[in-house]
Short mmCIF file of C-alpha atoms in Angstrom, two decimals:
data_model
loop_
_atom_site.label_atom_id
_atom_site.label_comp_id
_atom_site.label_asym_id
_atom_site.label_seq_id
_atom_site.Cartn_x
_atom_site.Cartn_y
_atom_site.Cartn_z
CA MET Q 116 -25.77 10.03 0.24
CA LEU Q 117 -22.96 9.06 -1.63
CA PRO Q 118 -24.12 8.51 -4.67
CA GLU Q 119 -26.10 11.85 -4.74
CA VAL Q 120 -22.83 13.46 -3.76
CA THR Q 121 -20.60 11.94 -6.19
CA ALA Q 122 -23.05 12.20 -9.53
CA SER Q 123 -22.65 16.23 -9.08
CA MET Q 124 -18.95 15.74 -9.40
CA HIS Q 125 -16.16 15.62 -12.66
CA PRO Q 126 -13.55 12.64 -12.05
CA ASP Q 127 -10.56 15.75 -12.09
CA ASP Q 128 -12.84 17.57 -9.33
CA PRO Q 129 -10.35 16.63 -6.09
CA GLN Q 130 -13.12 15.87 -3.55
CA PHE Q 131 -14.47 13.22 -6.32
CA GLU Q 132 -10.42 12.09 -6.09
CA LEU Q 133 -10.49 12.51 -1.83
CA LEU Q 134 -13.34 9.66 -2.14
CA ALA Q 135 -11.71 7.74 -4.66
CA ASP Q 136 -8.31 7.55 -3.15
CA LEU Q 137 -9.66 6.63 0.27
CA GLY Q 138 -9.51 3.06 0.52
CA ALA Q 139 -6.09 2.46 -0.68
CA GLN Q 140 -4.65 5.40 2.31
CA ILE Q 141 -6.05 3.15 4.87
CA ALA Q 142 -5.07 -0.50 3.35
CA ARG Q 143 -1.51 -0.58 4.42
CA GLU Q 144 0.31 -0.90 8.18
CA VAL Q 145 1.10 2.90 8.01
CA ALA Q 146 1.80 4.64 11.29
CA LEU Q 147 -1.32 5.67 12.79
CA ASP Q 148 -0.01 9.70 12.96
CA GLU Q 149 0.79 9.74 9.69
CA LEU Q 150 -2.17 7.95 8.51
CA LEU Q 151 -4.39 10.65 10.55
CA ALA Q 152 -2.21 13.70 9.04
CA ARG Q 153 -3.27 11.85 5.49
CA PHE Q 154 -6.54 12.39 5.57
CA ALA Q 155 -6.27 15.81 7.28
CA ALA Q 156 -4.13 17.11 4.37
CA ARG Q 157 -6.33 15.82 1.69
CA VAL Q 158 -9.48 17.31 3.25
CA ALA Q 159 -8.55 20.65 3.70
CA ALA Q 160 -7.17 20.69 0.08
CA ALA Q 161 -10.52 19.41 -1.06
CA MET Q 162 -13.00 21.16 1.19
CA ASP Q 163 -10.99 24.69 0.34
CA ALA Q 164 -10.54 24.78 4.19
CA GLU Q 165 -7.52 26.45 6.14
CA ARG Q 166 -7.44 23.53 8.74
CA ALA Q 167 -8.65 19.99 8.85
CA THR Q 168 -8.66 17.37 11.42
CA LEU Q 169 -9.95 13.67 11.74
CA TRP Q 170 -10.61 13.31 15.04
CA LEU Q 171 -10.88 9.66 16.35
CA LEU Q 172 -12.83 8.44 19.80
CA ASP Q 173 -10.57 6.22 22.27
CA ASP Q 174 -13.04 3.50 23.22
CA ALA Q 175 -11.23 3.37 26.39
CA SER Q 176 -11.38 6.73 27.47
CA GLY Q 177 -13.89 8.79 25.78
CA ALA Q 178 -11.30 11.24 24.85
CA LEU Q 179 -11.37 12.29 20.97
CA ARG Q 180 -7.56 12.37 19.57
CA SER Q 181 -6.13 13.49 16.49
CA HIS Q 182 -2.30 13.93 14.83
CA VAL Q 183 -3.02 17.41 12.73
CA ALA Q 184 -1.43 17.64 9.44
CA VAL Q 185 -2.54 21.37 8.61
CA LEU Q 186 -1.20 22.79 12.06
CA PRO Q 187 2.06 23.21 12.40
CA GLU Q 188 2.12 24.27 16.23
CA ALA Q 189 1.24 20.73 17.62
CA ASP Q 190 1.86 17.39 17.05
CA GLU Q 191 -1.34 15.55 18.39
CA LEU Q 192 -4.39 17.19 20.24
CA ARG Q 193 -7.10 15.55 22.76
CA VAL Q 194 -10.44 16.51 23.47
CA PRO Q 195 -11.48 15.19 27.06
CA PRO Q 196 -15.62 13.64 26.64
CA GLY Q 197 -17.95 15.99 25.35
CA VAL Q 198 -15.69 19.29 25.63
CA GLY Q 199 -16.24 21.68 22.08
CA VAL Q 200 -18.03 21.30 19.59
CA VAL Q 201 -16.36 17.70 18.29
CA GLY Q 202 -17.00 16.75 21.86
CA HIS Q 203 -20.89 17.53 20.80
CA VAL Q 204 -20.53 15.61 17.68
CA ALA Q 205 -19.37 12.52 19.10
CA ALA Q 206 -21.75 12.91 22.18
CA THR Q 207 -24.92 13.37 20.35
CA GLY Q 208 -23.80 12.02 16.74
CA ALA Q 209 -25.26 15.15 14.73
CA ALA Q 210 -23.55 17.41 12.35
CA VAL Q 211 -22.43 21.02 13.33
CA ARG Q 212 -22.31 23.93 11.02
CA VAL Q 213 -21.21 27.29 12.88
CA ASP Q 214 -19.72 30.49 10.83
CA ASP Q 215 -18.91 32.43 14.07
CA ALA Q 216 -17.39 30.11 16.55
CA SER Q 217 -16.92 32.99 19.42
CA ALA Q 218 -20.70 33.30 19.67
CA ASP Q 219 -21.36 29.69 19.91
CA PRO Q 220 -21.94 28.41 23.23
CA ARG Q 221 -20.47 24.64 22.01
CA TRP Q 222 -17.33 25.98 20.91
CA SER Q 223 -14.39 25.74 23.48
CA ALA Q 224 -10.90 27.94 23.14
CA THR Q 225 -8.62 25.92 24.80
CA ILE Q 226 -7.31 24.48 21.35
CA ASP Q 227 -6.98 27.72 19.91
CA ARG Q 228 -4.55 28.68 23.10
CA GLN Q 229 -2.88 25.42 22.39
CA THR Q 230 -1.98 26.69 18.95
CA GLY Q 231 -2.30 29.90 18.23
CA TYR Q 232 -4.83 29.86 15.87
CA ARG Q 233 -8.16 32.07 15.70
CA THR Q 234 -11.16 29.67 14.39
CA THR Q 235 -13.71 31.42 12.77
CA SER Q 236 -16.12 28.82 10.66
CA ILE Q 237 -16.70 25.17 11.55
CA LEU Q 238 -17.97 22.27 9.80
CA ALA Q 239 -17.83 18.98 11.82
CA VAL Q 240 -19.87 15.90 10.83
CA PRO Q 241 -19.42 12.26 12.80
CA VAL Q 242 -17.63 9.46 11.61
CA ARG Q 243 -19.89 6.15 11.96
CA ALA Q 244 -19.45 2.59 11.32
CA ARG Q 245 -22.08 -0.10 11.99
CA GLY Q 246 -24.22 2.68 13.95
CA GLN Q 247 -21.65 3.71 16.36
CA VAL Q 248 -19.80 7.11 16.57
CA ARG Q 249 -16.04 6.42 15.98
CA GLY Q 250 -14.88 9.83 15.46
CA VAL Q 251 -15.35 13.30 13.92
CA LEU Q 252 -14.30 15.07 10.91
CA GLN Q 253 -13.60 18.79 11.67
CA LEU Q 254 -12.50 21.82 8.85
CA LEU Q 255 -12.18 25.13 10.34
CA GLY Q 256 -12.12 28.44 8.42
CA LYS Q 257 -13.26 28.57 4.66
CA ARG Q 258 -11.45 30.41 2.87
CA GLY Q 259 -14.19 32.61 0.99
CA GLY Q 260 -17.12 33.00 3.40
CA PRO Q 261 -18.54 30.11 5.68
CA PHE Q 262 -19.32 26.96 5.07
CA ALA Q 263 -22.58 25.39 3.34
CA ALA Q 264 -25.37 23.06 3.10
CA ALA Q 265 -23.04 21.48 0.16
CA ASP Q 266 -20.13 21.22 2.05
CA GLU Q 267 -22.17 19.39 5.03
CA ARG Q 268 -23.17 17.03 2.66
CA TYR Q 269 -20.09 16.38 0.92
CA ALA Q 270 -18.19 15.61 4.85
CA ALA Q 271 -20.99 13.50 5.83
CA ALA Q 272 -20.42 11.32 2.44
CA LEU Q 273 -16.58 11.56 3.54
CA ALA Q 274 -17.03 10.65 6.87
CA ASP Q 275 -19.37 7.52 5.64
CA GLN Q 276 -16.61 6.32 3.55
CA ILE Q 277 -14.09 7.15 6.37
CA GLY Q 278 -15.98 5.17 8.71
CA ARG Q 279 -16.01 2.26 6.05
CA ALA Q 280 -12.75 2.03 5.38
CA LEU Q 281 -11.96 2.69 9.26
CA ASP Q 282 -14.01 -1.25 9.28
CA TYR Q 283 -11.11 -2.62 7.17
CA THR Q 284 -8.46 -2.04 9.96
CA SER Q 285 -7.16 -2.37 13.02
CA LEU Q 286 -9.59 0.79 14.24
CA ARG Q 287 -12.69 -1.22 13.54
CA GLY Q 288 -14.92 -0.32 16.74
CA ASP Q 289 -16.66 -2.78 18.73
CA ASP Q 290 -20.34 -2.74 17.47
CA ALA Q 291 -21.47 -2.91 21.81
CA ARG Q 292 -19.97 0.49 22.11
CA GLN Q 293 -18.55 3.95 20.64
CA GLY Q 294 -15.20 5.09 19.59
CA VAL Q 295 -11.92 2.70 18.46
CA PRO Q 296 -9.40 1.12 20.04
CA LEU Q 297 -6.11 3.47 20.07
CA GLY Q 298 -3.83 1.44 21.75
CA GLY Q 299 -1.66 0.52 18.73
CA ARG Q 300 0.59 2.45 16.84
CA TYR Q 301 0.57 1.10 13.31
CA ASN Q 302 -2.75 -0.16 11.38
CA HIS Q 303 -3.20 -3.32 10.93
CA VAL Q 304 -0.62 -4.39 14.40
CA VAL Q 305 -2.78 -5.11 16.90
CA GLY Q 306 -1.81 -4.68 20.96
CA ALA Q 307 -1.22 -2.32 23.06
CA SER Q 308 0.76 -4.73 25.65
CA PRO Q 309 3.85 -2.96 27.08
CA THR Q 310 5.65 -5.92 25.03
CA MET Q 311 3.56 -4.67 21.87
CA GLN Q 312 4.75 -0.80 22.92
CA ALA Q 313 8.19 -1.60 22.85
CA LEU Q 314 8.05 -3.41 19.54
CA TYR Q 315 6.64 -0.22 18.09
CA ASP Q 316 9.68 1.59 19.05
CA VAL Q 317 11.86 -0.57 17.29
CA ILE Q 318 9.93 -0.70 14.15
CA ALA Q 319 9.75 2.82 14.14
CA ARG Q 320 13.90 3.33 14.72
CA ALA Q 321 14.48 0.72 12.07
CA ALA Q 322 11.89 2.26 9.66
CA ALA Q 323 13.63 5.31 9.82
CA THR Q 324 16.92 4.26 8.16
CA ASP Q 325 17.87 1.71 5.66
CA ALA Q 326 19.79 -0.71 7.79
CA THR Q 327 19.15 -4.70 7.34
CA VAL Q 328 16.84 -6.11 9.74
CA LEU Q 329 16.44 -9.74 11.42
CA VAL Q 330 13.48 -10.11 12.59
CA ARG Q 331 13.20 -13.38 15.00
CA GLY Q 332 10.30 -14.82 16.27
CA GLU Q 333 8.06 -18.07 16.76
CA THR Q 334 5.64 -19.79 13.91
CA GLY Q 335 2.79 -17.50 13.59
CA THR Q 336 3.95 -14.58 15.40
CA GLY Q 337 3.28 -12.22 12.91
CA LYS Q 338 7.14 -11.55 11.36
CA GLY Q 339 5.98 -10.88 8.00
CA VAL Q 340 3.51 -7.86 9.63
CA VAL Q 341 6.44 -6.65 11.22
CA ALA Q 342 8.20 -6.43 8.04
CA ARG Q 343 5.40 -4.56 5.90
CA ALA Q 344 5.51 -1.90 9.10
CA ILE Q 345 9.07 -1.48 8.61
CA HIS Q 346 8.76 -0.90 4.97
CA VAL Q 347 5.58 1.05 4.56
CA ASN Q 348 7.11 3.39 6.71
CA SER Q 349 9.88 3.83 5.73
CA ARG Q 350 11.21 6.38 2.73
CA ARG Q 351 10.78 3.01 0.51
CA ALA Q 352 7.15 3.19 1.22
CA GLU Q 353 5.84 3.77 -2.38
CA ALA Q 354 8.76 1.19 -3.79
CA PRO Q 355 8.14 -2.98 -4.01
CA LEU Q 356 8.30 -4.54 -0.80
CA VAL Q 357 9.23 -8.44 -2.53
CA HIS Q 358 8.58 -11.21 -0.06
CA VAL Q 359 11.07 -14.53 -0.42
CA ASP Q 360 9.57 -17.53 1.47
CA CYS Q 361 12.73 -19.61 1.86
CA THR Q 362 10.90 -22.75 2.89
CA THR Q 363 9.25 -22.74 -0.41
CA LEU Q 364 12.38 -22.35 -3.02
CA PRO Q 365 13.19 -25.12 -5.02
CA GLN Q 366 16.71 -26.59 -3.92
CA GLY Q 367 18.05 -26.62 -7.55
CA LEU Q 368 16.33 -23.37 -8.24
CA VAL Q 369 17.35 -21.02 -5.33
CA GLU Q 370 19.97 -18.96 -6.47
CA SER Q 371 18.12 -18.52 -10.11
CA GLU Q 372 14.76 -17.33 -7.70
CA LEU Q 373 16.58 -15.13 -6.11
CA PHE Q 374 18.85 -13.47 -8.55
CA GLY Q 375 17.36 -14.46 -11.94
CA HIS Q 376 19.25 -16.37 -14.72
CA GLU Q 377 20.69 -15.45 -18.34
CA ARG Q 378 19.12 -17.29 -21.46
CA GLY Q 379 20.45 -20.77 -22.13
CA ALA Q 380 21.74 -20.80 -18.56
CA TYR Q 381 20.47 -24.12 -17.65
CA THR Q 382 17.73 -26.53 -19.72
CA GLY Q 383 14.57 -24.67 -20.04
CA ALA Q 384 15.83 -21.48 -19.46
CA ASP Q 385 14.46 -19.82 -22.69
CA THR Q 386 14.61 -16.16 -21.76
CA ARG Q 387 16.73 -13.77 -19.51
CA VAL Q 388 14.08 -13.96 -16.55
CA ALA Q 389 14.93 -11.09 -13.54
CA GLY Q 390 15.30 -12.32 -9.44
CA LYS Q 391 13.84 -11.32 -6.66
CA VAL Q 392 16.66 -9.32 -6.07
CA GLU Q 393 16.24 -6.98 -9.02
CA LEU Q 394 12.32 -7.04 -8.62
CA ALA Q 395 12.57 -5.36 -5.69
CA ASP Q 396 15.10 -2.16 -6.67
CA GLY Q 397 14.30 0.73 -4.72
CA GLY Q 398 12.79 -1.08 -2.22
CA THR Q 399 12.24 -4.03 0.25
CA LEU Q 400 13.68 -7.53 0.23
CA PHE Q 401 11.97 -9.91 2.87
CA LEU Q 402 13.75 -12.77 3.05
CA ASP Q 403 11.44 -14.74 5.00
CA GLU Q 404 12.51 -17.68 7.11
CA ILE Q 405 15.93 -17.22 6.41
CA GLY Q 406 17.68 -19.95 8.31
CA GLU Q 407 16.05 -22.49 5.71
CA LEU Q 408 18.76 -20.84 2.84
CA PRO Q 409 20.84 -23.70 1.58
CA LEU Q 410 24.82 -23.21 3.42
CA PRO Q 411 26.42 -22.74 -0.84
CA LEU Q 412 23.90 -20.22 -1.18
CA GLN Q 413 25.06 -18.29 1.97
CA GLY Q 414 27.74 -17.19 0.55
CA LYS Q 415 26.33 -15.44 -2.65
CA LEU Q 416 24.08 -13.37 -0.60
CA LEU Q 417 26.82 -12.56 1.71
CA ARG Q 418 28.17 -10.51 -1.14
CA PHE Q 419 24.86 -8.91 -1.67
CA VAL Q 420 24.56 -8.37 1.64
CA GLN Q 421 27.70 -6.24 1.74
CA GLU Q 422 28.21 -4.83 -1.51
CA ARG Q 423 24.61 -4.96 -2.91
CA ARG Q 424 26.35 -6.08 -5.86
CA PHE Q 425 25.11 -9.81 -7.49
CA GLU Q 426 25.37 -11.80 -10.90
CA ARG Q 427 22.02 -13.57 -12.78
CA VAL Q 428 23.00 -17.60 -13.29
CA GLY Q 429 24.63 -17.88 -16.52
CA GLY Q 430 25.78 -14.36 -16.71
CA ARG Q 431 29.14 -12.46 -16.15
CA GLN Q 432 28.08 -9.12 -15.90
CA ALA Q 433 28.25 -7.68 -12.31
CA LEU Q 434 24.64 -5.92 -12.02
CA THR Q 435 23.43 -3.61 -8.58
CA ALA Q 436 20.52 -3.17 -6.67
CA ASP Q 437 19.30 -0.53 -3.68
CA VAL Q 438 17.52 -2.78 -1.67
CA ARG Q 439 16.82 -2.73 1.45
CA LEU Q 440 17.10 -6.32 3.33
CA VAL Q 441 15.06 -7.80 6.21
CA ALA Q 442 15.42 -11.29 7.35
CA ALA Q 443 13.12 -13.07 9.47
CA THR Q 444 13.51 -16.83 11.14
CA ASN Q 445 11.78 -19.05 13.75
CA ARG Q 446 14.89 -21.03 14.25
CA ASP Q 447 18.34 -20.35 16.60
CA LEU Q 448 20.86 -19.29 14.03
CA ALA Q 449 23.57 -18.39 16.52
CA GLN Q 450 23.48 -21.96 17.66
CA MET Q 451 23.10 -23.07 13.96
CA VAL Q 452 26.43 -20.87 13.03
CA ALA Q 453 28.07 -23.18 16.05
CA ASP Q 454 26.76 -26.44 14.36
CA GLY Q 455 28.50 -25.25 10.94
CA THR Q 456 25.27 -24.70 9.32
CA PHE Q 457 25.00 -21.03 9.28
CA ARG Q 458 27.63 -18.46 8.17
CA ALA Q 459 28.86 -16.60 11.05
CA ASP Q 460 29.73 -13.74 8.73
CA LEU Q 461 26.45 -13.58 7.27
CA TYR Q 462 24.61 -14.13 10.43
CA PHE Q 463 26.47 -10.95 11.81
CA ARG Q 464 25.92 -8.98 8.73
CA LEU Q 465 21.83 -9.45 9.13
CA ARG Q 466 21.52 -8.93 12.64
CA VAL Q 467 22.28 -5.15 12.36
CA VAL Q 468 18.99 -4.29 13.58
CA GLU Q 469 17.30 -7.05 15.96
CA VAL Q 470 13.52 -7.38 16.24
CA GLU Q 471 11.99 -10.07 18.60
CA VAL Q 472 8.57 -10.76 18.34
CA ALA Q 473 6.77 -12.35 21.60
CA PRO Q 474 5.03 -15.65 21.30
CA LEU Q 475 1.25 -14.13 22.12
CA ARG Q 476 1.15 -16.50 24.76
CA ALA Q 477 3.53 -13.44 26.66
CA ARG Q 478 1.21 -10.46 25.48
CA GLY Q 479 -1.46 -10.86 28.00
CA ALA Q 480 -5.44 -11.50 27.85
CA ASP Q 481 -5.86 -8.09 26.49
CA ASP Q 482 -4.04 -8.42 23.21
CA ILE Q 483 -5.45 -12.14 23.10
CA LEU Q 484 -9.13 -10.41 22.81
CA ALA Q 485 -8.18 -7.42 20.83
CA LEU Q 486 -6.85 -9.95 18.21
CA ALA Q 487 -9.68 -12.00 18.60
CA HIS Q 488 -12.26 -9.12 18.02
CA HIS Q 489 -10.23 -7.88 15.37
CA PHE Q 490 -10.07 -11.54 13.10
CA LEU Q 491 -13.87 -11.86 14.29
CA GLY Q 492 -14.45 -8.46 12.05
CA VAL Q 493 -12.54 -9.49 9.46
CA TYR Q 494 -13.90 -13.19 8.51
CA GLY Q 495 -17.36 -11.79 9.64
CA ARG Q 496 -17.46 -9.94 6.41
CA ARG Q 497 -15.19 -12.11 4.58
CA HIS Q 498 -17.83 -14.79 4.83
CA ARG Q 499 -20.66 -12.53 5.17
CA ARG Q 500 -22.02 -13.15 8.88
CA PRO Q 501 -20.86 -9.46 9.89
CA SER Q 502 -23.00 -9.58 13.33
CA MET Q 503 -20.96 -12.47 14.75
CA LEU Q 504 -20.08 -12.32 18.51
CA LEU Q 505 -18.08 -14.34 21.36
CA SER Q 506 -19.85 -15.64 23.86
CA PRO Q 507 -18.87 -15.00 27.68
CA ARG Q 508 -17.81 -18.24 27.45
CA ALA Q 509 -15.65 -18.30 24.83
CA VAL Q 510 -13.61 -15.26 26.66
CA PRO Q 511 -11.80 -17.11 29.21
CA VAL Q 512 -10.96 -20.21 27.01
CA LEU Q 513 -9.16 -17.91 24.74
CA VAL Q 514 -7.27 -16.45 27.54
CA ALA Q 515 -6.26 -19.52 28.96
CA HIS Q 516 -5.36 -21.32 25.74
CA PRO Q 517 -1.44 -21.12 25.60
CA TRP Q 518 -1.58 -20.30 21.66
CA PRO Q 519 1.61 -22.68 20.36
CA GLY Q 520 0.67 -21.43 17.20
CA ASN Q 521 0.40 -18.10 18.04
CA VAL Q 522 -1.28 -15.69 16.51
CA ARG Q 523 -1.83 -17.51 12.49
CA GLU Q 524 -3.63 -20.36 14.90
CA LEU Q 525 -5.63 -17.45 17.04
CA GLU Q 526 -7.08 -16.33 13.42
CA PHE Q 527 -7.34 -19.83 11.85
CA ALA Q 528 -9.69 -20.46 15.10
CA ILE Q 529 -11.70 -17.75 14.78
CA GLU Q 530 -12.28 -18.30 11.32
CA ARG Q 531 -12.84 -21.82 11.76
CA ALA Q 532 -15.86 -20.30 14.44
CA VAL Q 533 -17.40 -17.72 12.32
CA VAL Q 534 -17.80 -20.51 9.35
CA LEU Q 535 -19.53 -23.02 11.62
CA SER Q 536 -20.90 -21.55 14.29
CA ALA Q 537 -24.89 -22.13 14.46
CA ASP Q 538 -25.71 -18.70 15.12
CA ASP Q 539 -24.51 -15.09 15.56
CA THR Q 540 -22.39 -16.00 19.09
CA ILE Q 541 -19.54 -18.21 19.24
CA GLU Q 542 -19.51 -20.62 21.93
CA ALA Q 543 -15.97 -22.11 23.87
CA HIS Q 544 -16.38 -25.34 21.79
CA GLU Q 545 -16.92 -23.93 18.44
CA LEU Q 546 -13.35 -22.64 18.62
CA GLY Q 547 -12.20 -26.23 18.47
CA LEU Q 548 -9.14 -25.78 20.26
CA GLU Q 549 -7.24 -28.70 21.47
CA PRO Q 550 -6.10 -28.96 25.07
CA PRO Q 551 -1.90 -28.20 25.17
CA ARG Q 552 -0.51 -31.72 24.90
CA ALA Q 553 2.57 -32.47 27.26
CA PRO Q 554 5.85 -33.32 25.90
CA THR Q 555 7.21 -36.36 24.82
CA GLY Q 556 8.42 -38.67 28.22
CA ALA Q 557 7.06 -35.73 30.53
CA GLN Q 558 5.81 -36.44 33.78
CA PRO Q 559 1.59 -36.90 34.02
CA ALA Q 560 -0.26 -33.55 34.48
CA VAL Q 561 -1.07 -32.63 37.93
CA ALA Q 562 -4.63 -31.76 38.73
CA ALA Q 563 -4.57 -27.93 39.74
CA PRO Q 564 -7.00 -27.69 43.13
CA SER Q 565 -10.29 -26.14 43.50
CA THR Q 566 -10.63 -26.47 39.76
CA ASP Q 567 -13.00 -29.02 37.62
CA ASP Q 568 -10.81 -28.64 34.20
CA LEU Q 569 -7.51 -27.33 34.90
CA THR Q 570 -4.42 -29.44 34.12
CA LEU Q 571 -0.99 -28.34 34.76
CA PRO Q 572 2.10 -30.16 33.23
CA PRO Q 573 5.17 -29.32 35.36
CA GLY Q 574 7.88 -26.95 34.86
CA LEU Q 575 5.24 -24.13 33.96
CA PRO Q 576 7.04 -20.57 35.20
CA LEU Q 577 5.00 -19.60 38.28
CA ALA Q 578 3.39 -16.56 36.95
CA GLU Q 579 2.10 -19.01 33.64
CA VAL Q 580 0.65 -20.99 36.64
CA GLU Q 581 -0.98 -18.13 38.22
CA ARG Q 582 -2.59 -17.22 34.84
CA ARG Q 583 -3.90 -19.95 34.35
CA TYR Q 584 -5.71 -20.56 37.34
CA ALA Q 585 -7.10 -17.33 37.60
CA ALA Q 586 -8.03 -18.03 33.96
CA ALA Q 587 -10.10 -21.38 35.34
CA ALA Q 588 -11.55 -19.75 38.13
CA VAL Q 589 -13.28 -16.84 35.64
CA ALA Q 590 -14.33 -20.02 32.86
CA ARG Q 591 -16.02 -21.45 36.57
CA ALA Q 592 -17.67 -18.67 37.44
CA GLY Q 593 -19.25 -17.92 34.03
CA GLY Q 594 -17.13 -14.99 33.08
CA ASN Q 595 -17.94 -13.43 36.07
CA HIS Q 596 -14.73 -11.80 36.76
CA SER Q 597 -16.26 -10.11 40.17
CA GLU Q 598 -17.57 -13.49 40.96
CA ALA Q 599 -14.17 -15.18 39.81
CA ALA Q 600 -12.68 -12.95 42.20
CA ARG Q 601 -14.33 -13.51 45.19
CA THR Q 602 -13.57 -17.41 45.00
CA LEU Q 603 -10.06 -16.48 44.72
CA GLY Q 604 -10.22 -14.52 47.52
CA ILE Q 605 -8.65 -11.67 45.72
CA SER Q 606 -9.68 -8.18 44.55
CA ARG Q 607 -10.81 -7.55 40.87
CA GLY Q 608 -7.66 -5.57 39.56
CA LYS Q 609 -5.51 -8.40 41.30
CA LEU Q 610 -7.20 -11.00 38.77
CA THR Q 611 -6.91 -8.53 35.88
CA ARG Q 612 -3.12 -8.44 36.35
CA LEU Q 613 -3.16 -12.46 37.20
CA LEU Q 614 -4.95 -13.18 33.52
CA ARG Q 615 -2.66 -10.88 31.97
CA GLY Q 616 0.27 -12.64 33.14
#
């Protein structure tokens, strides 16, 4: 349908431009409400409609949810399953074009009463991906008359592009059911656990300011993703985000890499070169693993943090750069300050806003599985195996694993399994997960009673012991949660809470 629609369009046509720009709009860790708002505003203008809404179908509740840009009366709208024209479209998967809403039995006046807007004409088309309905694109109030068949064809083409775009984000839905996961707040940031919800609140507050941010967390937890989310939801979103990995900077060239150098500053410096600080002017400088920065350079970085002034290597002129600074570390900077390996004054300047990214093992089973399915979609497309699924026997193995490498370890495990799996179903052994190793000098692991394979090293918190024991029971029951709950003598709800930790 898309070639047929675009063939009749001129490149300057706003409808053609909207189709062309759709992928770029959805490719960043932007707040989901802002993403929906951008869609709505662009669609309304391109279709000459008074209002437009992109409704997303919540895969958990079946309700439709949208933040609407061309609607000042409400920040967010929700429609229960099957209610109104949009509910009908979501349930049936069929487009609806209505000239007079009040005369159509499928129309519900609930939203009009909520907003004060009087709906006249309606055009609503389903948004699909991989055969499943993910949402509804709805337009209201066509200017100059009712919506025509040509409008419906274009809206259907646009909905098809939206569905394809959603597949490349954290809004990718499950092949087996309708809807998309709406637990997270930021596109490409996966997770709906209480820990992640608290993180989203801090990201939102940090993004609203220019304050320096220190992101702390174990290796592989996603500190870089958090830094990007802060940047793309700030006023600097259209300016550069410059990433500096302090672990890879050559010892003798650290200062030059950060601040640049003048011609002739040292042997081989044939031209003037701008450093990362200059390249980030107007945007955000992300200093990853700041704890690895050599102590002599920390003083020069401190001057920049305090004054936003610096000098190129070999230069005498003081330069300035309007840069928002985000730093990240997996090290205990407070202990490094006590040990004399990190400057106390720099440490306190960096932690104006402090963000803690929790390890994957602390986020619960739901987040682990949500991330696993997200990576399954990403690498299934990349390696041309889009039909890959997790075996029911693989699920408890994923949940029970302690994930010392965090999200990065999970990502690599899923990619490896996608590549090496013999068929379209990933079994537990194909994940290639190694059993956790006891620390050097630790006591031998104690076998857990009533399990076949589970061993528990001493010193684990009780909540973690219970989570692993429950996961082992689910594994023994072949992934059947009801059977595992009966074996343990608890309710299924209690089992779910134990698995979440």
